[in-house]
mmCIF file of C-alpha atoms in Angstrom:
data_model
loop_
_atom_site.group_PDB
_atom_site.id
_atom_site.type_symbol
_atom_site.label_atom_id
_atom_site.label_comp_id
_atom_site.label_asym_id
_atom_site.label_seq_id
_atom_site.Cartn_x
_atom_site.Cartn_y
_atom_site.Cartn_z
ATOM 1 C CA MET A 151 -3.311 78.945 -17.537
ATOM 2 C CA ASP A 152 -0.773 77.658 -20.213
ATOM 3 C CA LEU A 153 0.267 74.136 -19.108
ATOM 4 C CA SER A 154 2.480 74.159 -22.345
ATOM 5 C CA ASN A 155 4.896 74.479 -20.093
ATOM 6 C CA PHE A 156 6.511 71.400 -18.793
ATOM 7 C CA THR A 157 8.379 73.104 -16.013
ATOM 8 C CA THR A 158 5.128 75.075 -14.736
ATOM 9 C CA LEU A 159 3.380 71.996 -14.917
ATOM 10 C CA GLN A 160 5.209 69.671 -12.743
ATOM 11 C CA ASN A 161 5.902 72.621 -10.230
ATOM 12 C CA LEU A 162 2.168 73.023 -10.551
ATOM 13 C CA GLU A 163 2.014 68.961 -9.371
ATOM 14 C CA SER A 164 4.360 69.466 -6.249
ATOM 15 C CA ALA A 165 2.777 72.312 -5.535
ATOM 16 C CA PHE A 166 -0.549 70.354 -5.122
ATOM 17 C CA ALA A 167 1.431 67.044 -3.667
ATOM 18 C CA GLY A 168 2.511 69.438 -0.939
ATOM 19 C CA GLU A 169 -0.193 71.643 0.187
ATOM 20 C CA SER A 170 -2.195 68.271 0.142
ATOM 21 C CA MET A 171 0.348 66.417 2.343
ATOM 22 C CA ALA A 172 0.225 69.511 4.644
ATOM 23 C CA ASN A 173 -3.096 69.692 5.249
ATOM 24 C CA ARG A 174 -3.447 65.850 6.152
ATOM 25 C CA LYS A 175 -0.293 66.650 8.463
ATOM 26 C CA TYR A 176 -1.669 69.110 10.464
ATOM 27 C CA LEU A 177 -4.854 67.389 10.677
ATOM 28 C CA PHE A 178 -2.960 64.879 12.403
ATOM 29 C CA PHE A 179 -1.048 67.189 14.332
ATOM 30 C CA ALA A 180 -4.433 68.535 15.528
ATOM 31 C CA ALA A 181 -6.014 65.185 16.923
ATOM 32 C CA LEU A 182 -2.851 64.733 18.443
ATOM 33 C CA ALA A 183 -2.806 67.850 20.212
ATOM 34 C CA ARG A 184 -6.516 67.509 20.941
ATOM 35 C CA GLN A 185 -5.567 64.013 22.399
ATOM 36 C CA LEU A 186 -2.782 65.548 24.943
ATOM 37 C CA GLY A 187 -4.962 68.630 25.549
ATOM 38 C CA PHE A 188 -3.505 71.141 23.506
ATOM 39 C CA ALA A 189 -7.212 72.785 22.860
ATOM 40 C CA ASP A 190 -5.585 75.915 21.666
ATOM 41 C CA LEU A 191 -2.779 74.212 19.379
ATOM 42 C CA ALA A 192 -5.785 71.928 17.901
ATOM 43 C CA LYS A 193 -7.730 74.798 17.364
ATOM 44 C CA LEU A 194 -4.356 76.346 15.541
ATOM 45 C CA PHE A 195 -3.517 73.359 13.371
ATOM 46 C CA LYS A 196 -7.067 72.768 12.136
ATOM 47 C CA GLU A 197 -7.625 76.570 10.652
ATOM 48 C CA THR A 198 -3.961 76.202 9.467
ATOM 49 C CA ALA A 199 -5.252 72.804 7.551
ATOM 50 C CA ASP A 200 -8.174 74.520 5.984
ATOM 51 C CA GLN A 201 -6.001 77.647 4.494
ATOM 52 C CA GLU A 202 -3.495 74.465 3.194
ATOM 53 C CA THR A 203 -6.565 72.465 1.270
ATOM 54 C CA GLU A 204 -7.567 76.447 -0.077
ATOM 55 C CA HIS A 205 -4.215 76.492 -1.274
ATOM 56 C CA ALA A 206 -4.022 72.947 -2.568
ATOM 57 C CA PHE A 207 -7.777 73.825 -4.307
ATOM 58 C CA ALA A 208 -5.756 76.747 -6.171
ATOM 59 C CA HIS A 209 -3.504 74.442 -7.647
ATOM 60 C CA PHE A 210 -5.945 72.503 -8.679
ATOM 61 C CA GLU A 211 -8.207 74.071 -10.615
ATOM 62 C CA LEU A 212 -4.887 75.480 -12.622
ATOM 63 C CA LEU A 213 -4.325 71.899 -12.936
ATOM 64 C CA HIS A 214 -7.794 71.210 -14.427
ATOM 65 C CA PRO A 215 -9.283 74.289 -15.314
ATOM 66 C CA GLU A 216 -12.475 72.237 -16.673
ATOM 67 C CA LEU A 217 -13.535 70.898 -13.381
ATOM 68 C CA VAL A 218 -13.942 75.062 -12.234
ATOM 69 C CA VAL A 219 -17.566 75.375 -12.100
ATOM 70 C CA LYS A 220 -18.293 79.527 -11.985
ATOM 71 C CA ASN A 221 -21.852 79.474 -11.447
ATOM 72 C CA ALA A 222 -23.480 75.411 -11.412
ATOM 73 C CA ALA A 223 -27.036 77.718 -11.884
ATOM 74 C CA ALA A 224 -25.895 78.076 -15.436
ATOM 75 C CA LEU A 225 -25.147 74.692 -16.521
ATOM 76 C CA ASN A 226 -27.966 72.251 -18.032
ATOM 77 C CA ASP A 227 -27.766 68.298 -16.782
ATOM 78 C CA GLU A 228 -25.860 67.515 -19.802
ATOM 79 C CA GLN A 229 -23.382 69.966 -19.205
ATOM 80 C CA LYS A 230 -22.999 68.888 -15.108
ATOM 81 C CA ARG A 231 -22.749 65.091 -16.299
ATOM 82 C CA LEU A 232 -19.607 65.837 -17.768
ATOM 83 C CA ILE A 233 -17.967 67.036 -15.540
ATOM 84 C CA ILE A 234 -18.959 64.841 -12.727
ATOM 85 C CA SER A 235 -17.958 61.846 -15.133
ATOM 86 C CA HIS A 236 -14.533 63.600 -15.859
ATOM 87 C CA CYS A 237 -14.460 63.628 -11.683
ATOM 88 C CA LEU A 238 -15.249 59.798 -11.666
ATOM 89 C CA SER A 239 -12.728 58.912 -14.324
ATOM 90 C CA LEU A 240 -9.899 61.263 -12.203
ATOM 91 C CA ALA A 241 -10.505 58.639 -9.705
ATOM 92 C CA ILE A 242 -10.878 55.712 -11.262
ATOM 93 C CA GLU A 243 -7.099 56.425 -13.046
ATOM 94 C CA GLY A 244 -5.974 57.329 -9.740
ATOM 95 C CA GLU A 245 -6.976 54.312 -7.696
ATOM 96 C CA THR A 246 -6.241 52.004 -10.617
ATOM 97 C CA TYR A 247 -2.718 53.600 -10.344
ATOM 98 C CA GLU A 248 -2.365 53.109 -6.931
ATOM 99 C CA TYR A 249 -3.642 49.529 -7.387
ATOM 100 C CA THR A 250 -1.618 48.328 -9.964
ATOM 101 C CA THR A 251 1.459 49.976 -10.128
ATOM 102 C CA MET A 252 2.351 52.423 -7.004
ATOM 103 C CA TYR A 253 1.193 50.012 -4.077
ATOM 104 C CA PRO A 254 2.895 47.097 -5.659
ATOM 105 C CA GLN A 255 6.369 49.209 -6.520
ATOM 106 C CA PHE A 256 6.361 50.221 -2.718
ATOM 107 C CA ALA A 257 6.019 46.890 -1.741
ATOM 108 C CA ALA A 258 8.519 45.284 -3.554
ATOM 109 C CA ALA A 259 11.222 47.877 -2.560
ATOM 110 C CA ALA A 260 10.451 47.831 1.449
ATOM 111 C CA GLN A 261 10.685 44.391 1.098
ATOM 112 C CA LYS A 262 14.074 45.074 -0.536
ATOM 113 C CA ASP A 263 15.266 47.661 1.622
ATOM 114 C CA ARG A 264 14.318 45.418 4.257
ATOM 115 C CA ASP A 265 16.517 42.574 3.492
ATOM 116 C CA ASP A 266 19.880 45.117 2.523
ATOM 117 C CA LEU A 267 19.411 46.936 5.925
ATOM 118 C CA ALA A 268 18.992 44.621 7.591
ATOM 119 C CA ALA A 269 22.313 42.758 6.364
ATOM 120 C CA THR A 270 24.218 46.055 7.185
ATOM 121 C CA GLU A 271 22.778 46.734 10.445
ATOM 122 C CA PHE A 272 23.054 43.237 11.706
ATOM 123 C CA LEU A 273 27.185 44.120 11.151
ATOM 124 C CA ASN A 274 26.330 47.087 13.599
ATOM 125 C CA GLN A 275 23.613 46.096 16.366
ATOM 126 C CA ALA A 276 21.890 43.347 16.120
ATOM 127 C CA GLN A 277 19.021 44.712 18.243
ATOM 128 C CA GLU A 278 18.425 47.451 15.653
ATOM 129 C CA SER A 279 18.712 45.767 12.990
ATOM 130 C CA SER A 280 16.082 43.413 14.368
ATOM 131 C CA ASP A 281 13.396 46.784 15.065
ATOM 132 C CA HIS A 282 14.258 47.938 11.311
ATOM 133 C CA ALA A 283 13.240 44.823 9.516
ATOM 134 C CA GLN A 284 10.138 44.564 11.393
ATOM 135 C CA THR A 285 9.022 47.866 10.842
ATOM 136 C CA PHE A 286 9.568 47.270 6.314
ATOM 137 C CA ARG A 287 8.190 44.166 7.194
ATOM 138 C CA THR A 288 4.869 45.895 8.227
ATOM 139 C CA ALA A 289 5.624 48.608 5.651
ATOM 140 C CA ALA A 290 6.036 46.086 2.593
ATOM 141 C CA HIS A 291 2.537 44.255 4.347
ATOM 142 C CA ARG A 292 0.532 47.427 4.432
ATOM 143 C CA PHE A 293 1.437 48.664 1.445
ATOM 144 C CA GLY A 294 0.211 44.949 -0.129
ATOM 145 C CA LEU A 295 -2.933 45.511 1.468
ATOM 146 C CA LEU A 296 -3.198 48.766 0.340
ATOM 147 C CA LYS A 297 -3.680 47.939 -3.856
ATOM 148 C CA PHE A 298 -6.363 45.472 -2.692
ATOM 149 C CA ILE A 299 -8.112 48.673 -1.063
ATOM 150 C CA GLU A 300 -7.479 50.985 -4.370
ATOM 151 C CA ASN A 301 -8.862 48.266 -6.602
ATOM 152 C CA TYR A 302 -11.642 48.369 -4.543
ATOM 153 C CA HIS A 303 -12.366 51.858 -4.639
ATOM 154 C CA ALA A 304 -11.350 52.305 -8.395
ATOM 155 C CA ASP A 305 -14.183 49.631 -8.870
ATOM 156 C CA ARG A 306 -16.669 51.120 -7.401
ATOM 157 C CA TYR A 307 -15.885 54.540 -9.009
ATOM 158 C CA LEU A 308 -16.591 52.389 -12.383
ATOM 159 C CA GLU A 309 -19.513 51.105 -11.188
ATOM 160 C CA ALA A 310 -20.808 54.589 -10.356
ATOM 161 C CA LEU A 311 -19.780 56.141 -13.750
ATOM 162 C CA GLU A 312 -21.360 53.197 -15.756
ATOM 163 C CA VAL A 313 -24.573 54.285 -13.712
ATOM 164 C CA LEU A 314 -24.302 57.574 -14.739
ATOM 165 C CA ASN A 315 -23.480 56.893 -18.440
ATOM 166 C CA GLY A 316 -26.933 55.277 -18.309
ATOM 167 C CA GLY A 317 -25.793 51.574 -17.600
ATOM 168 C CA GLU A 318 -27.565 49.215 -14.986
ATOM 169 C CA THR A 319 -26.979 49.284 -10.986
ATOM 170 C CA VAL A 320 -24.502 46.249 -10.417
ATOM 171 C CA THR A 321 -26.334 43.654 -7.676
ATOM 172 C CA ARG A 322 -24.217 43.157 -5.241
ATOM 173 C CA VAL A 323 -24.201 40.271 -2.970
ATOM 174 C CA ILE A 324 -22.722 38.312 0.480
ATOM 175 C CA SER A 325 -21.163 35.209 0.124
ATOM 176 C CA GLU A 326 -22.706 32.392 2.505
ATOM 177 C CA ASP A 327 -19.531 30.237 2.990
ATOM 178 C CA PRO A 328 -17.641 31.802 5.707
ATOM 179 C CA HIS A 329 -14.347 30.442 4.450
ATOM 180 C CA THR A 330 -15.332 32.427 1.003
ATOM 181 C CA GLN A 331 -16.594 35.395 2.787
ATOM 182 C CA LYS A 332 -15.044 38.845 2.364
ATOM 183 C CA TRP A 333 -15.081 41.392 5.223
ATOM 184 C CA ILE A 334 -14.505 45.055 4.659
ATOM 185 C CA CYS A 335 -13.370 47.726 7.334
ATOM 186 C CA ARG A 336 -15.388 50.365 7.636
ATOM 187 C CA GLN A 337 -12.790 52.952 8.609
ATOM 188 C CA CYS A 338 -10.123 52.200 5.957
ATOM 189 C CA SER A 339 -11.309 49.902 3.712
ATOM 190 C CA MET A 340 -9.075 47.140 4.016
ATOM 191 C CA ILE A 341 -10.817 43.633 2.692
ATOM 192 C CA TYR A 342 -10.130 40.643 4.879
ATOM 193 C CA ASP A 343 -9.686 37.547 2.553
ATOM 194 C CA PRO A 344 -10.301 34.046 4.201
ATOM 195 C CA VAL A 345 -9.114 32.694 1.362
ATOM 196 C CA ILE A 346 -5.321 34.591 2.290
ATOM 197 C CA GLY A 347 -5.931 35.103 5.720
ATOM 198 C CA ASP A 348 -3.284 37.632 8.043
ATOM 199 C CA PRO A 349 -0.490 35.892 7.611
ATOM 200 C CA ASP A 350 2.070 38.187 9.360
ATOM 201 C CA SER A 351 -0.629 38.824 12.272
ATOM 202 C CA GLY A 352 -0.537 35.074 12.889
ATOM 203 C CA ILE A 353 -4.056 34.337 11.246
ATOM 204 C CA VAL A 354 -3.682 31.289 8.445
ATOM 205 C CA ALA A 355 -4.965 31.472 5.204
ATOM 206 C CA GLY A 356 -8.073 29.281 4.663
ATOM 207 C CA THR A 357 -9.079 31.221 8.462
ATOM 208 C CA ALA A 358 -13.326 32.268 8.311
ATOM 209 C CA PHE A 359 -13.217 36.228 9.889
ATOM 210 C CA THR A 360 -15.416 34.549 12.606
ATOM 211 C CA ASP A 361 -12.914 32.258 13.772
ATOM 212 C CA ILE A 362 -10.224 35.087 14.387
ATOM 213 C CA PRO A 363 -9.938 35.805 17.872
ATOM 214 C CA ASP A 364 -11.447 38.985 19.035
ATOM 215 C CA ASP A 365 -8.294 40.982 20.306
ATOM 216 C CA TRP A 366 -7.661 41.053 16.445
ATOM 217 C CA SER A 367 -6.806 44.181 14.612
ATOM 218 C CA CYS A 368 -7.305 45.783 11.160
ATOM 219 C CA PRO A 369 -3.612 45.500 9.576
ATOM 220 C CA ILE A 370 -4.077 49.162 8.271
ATOM 221 C CA CYS A 371 -5.839 51.146 10.343
ATOM 222 C CA GLY A 372 -5.999 49.244 14.420
ATOM 223 C CA ALA A 373 -9.495 49.411 14.340
ATOM 224 C CA THR A 374 -10.753 46.280 16.279
ATOM 225 C CA LYS A 375 -12.999 43.196 14.251
ATOM 226 C CA LYS A 376 -16.310 44.497 15.418
ATOM 227 C CA THR A 377 -15.661 47.821 12.694
ATOM 228 C CA PHE A 378 -15.575 45.217 9.722
ATOM 229 C CA LYS A 379 -18.751 44.093 8.302
ATOM 230 C CA PRO A 380 -19.116 41.657 5.567
ATOM 231 C CA LEU A 381 -17.919 42.819 1.872
ATOM 232 C CA GLU A 382 -20.906 42.654 -1.018
ATOM 233 C CA GLU A 383 -19.552 41.188 -4.100
ATOM 234 C CA LYS A 384 -20.663 41.481 -7.669
ATOM 235 C CA MET A 385 -23.312 38.712 -8.150
ATOM 236 C CA THR A 386 -21.948 35.872 -10.920
ATOM 237 C CA THR A 387 -23.136 32.721 -11.872
ATOM 238 C CA ASP A 388 -21.245 31.407 -8.729
ATOM 239 C CA ASN A 389 -23.282 33.595 -6.458
ATOM 240 C CA LYS A 390 -26.210 32.434 -8.329
#
């Protein structure tokens, strides 16, 4: 397809985003229906989600025809490597955009909207303003945390791409100092940094992960403290 037509390109990107969002939304509905005991509806949502995935894939293939593989057996190792290298490059680009631009902007906007909304709502209904302000504070905090997650993802993709291109495997180590040792959520990749803490959850900066109360949960996905594991970081001169 000729993507020189800017309108068609935008429409394809919007269609891909819409179908992708529908897939995740229906999977959420399926899980909720299953939780509430509606097995038939859960199945319906799941089947529809799978169909939306096929729609999204069809749009993505038009956006990136260079990634369409008709016969993998006909490709040599170099061709396969180039294709998967491009996938990693696109992944790095997306994750980098998220942690350098998208999530910081979202966090700033959420914080700004919180202030404006609180001021307006205070004149109408104090309690409603308080509830809204808390919602926006939570959103701003979450966006702020997510940018570090996307940074971590982009970094790992970059490492994989370098190794794929013949580079050396990066050595990773776990800090032995509890006051600098970071922990990562195995469910959503949220990274707890003791230097920063989790002020919005009452965990002050400088709190080692082992000193966090056992009832603390991941501020992104709600997973329990037991879901976290020590984060392996790149070896530096400080690690040696």
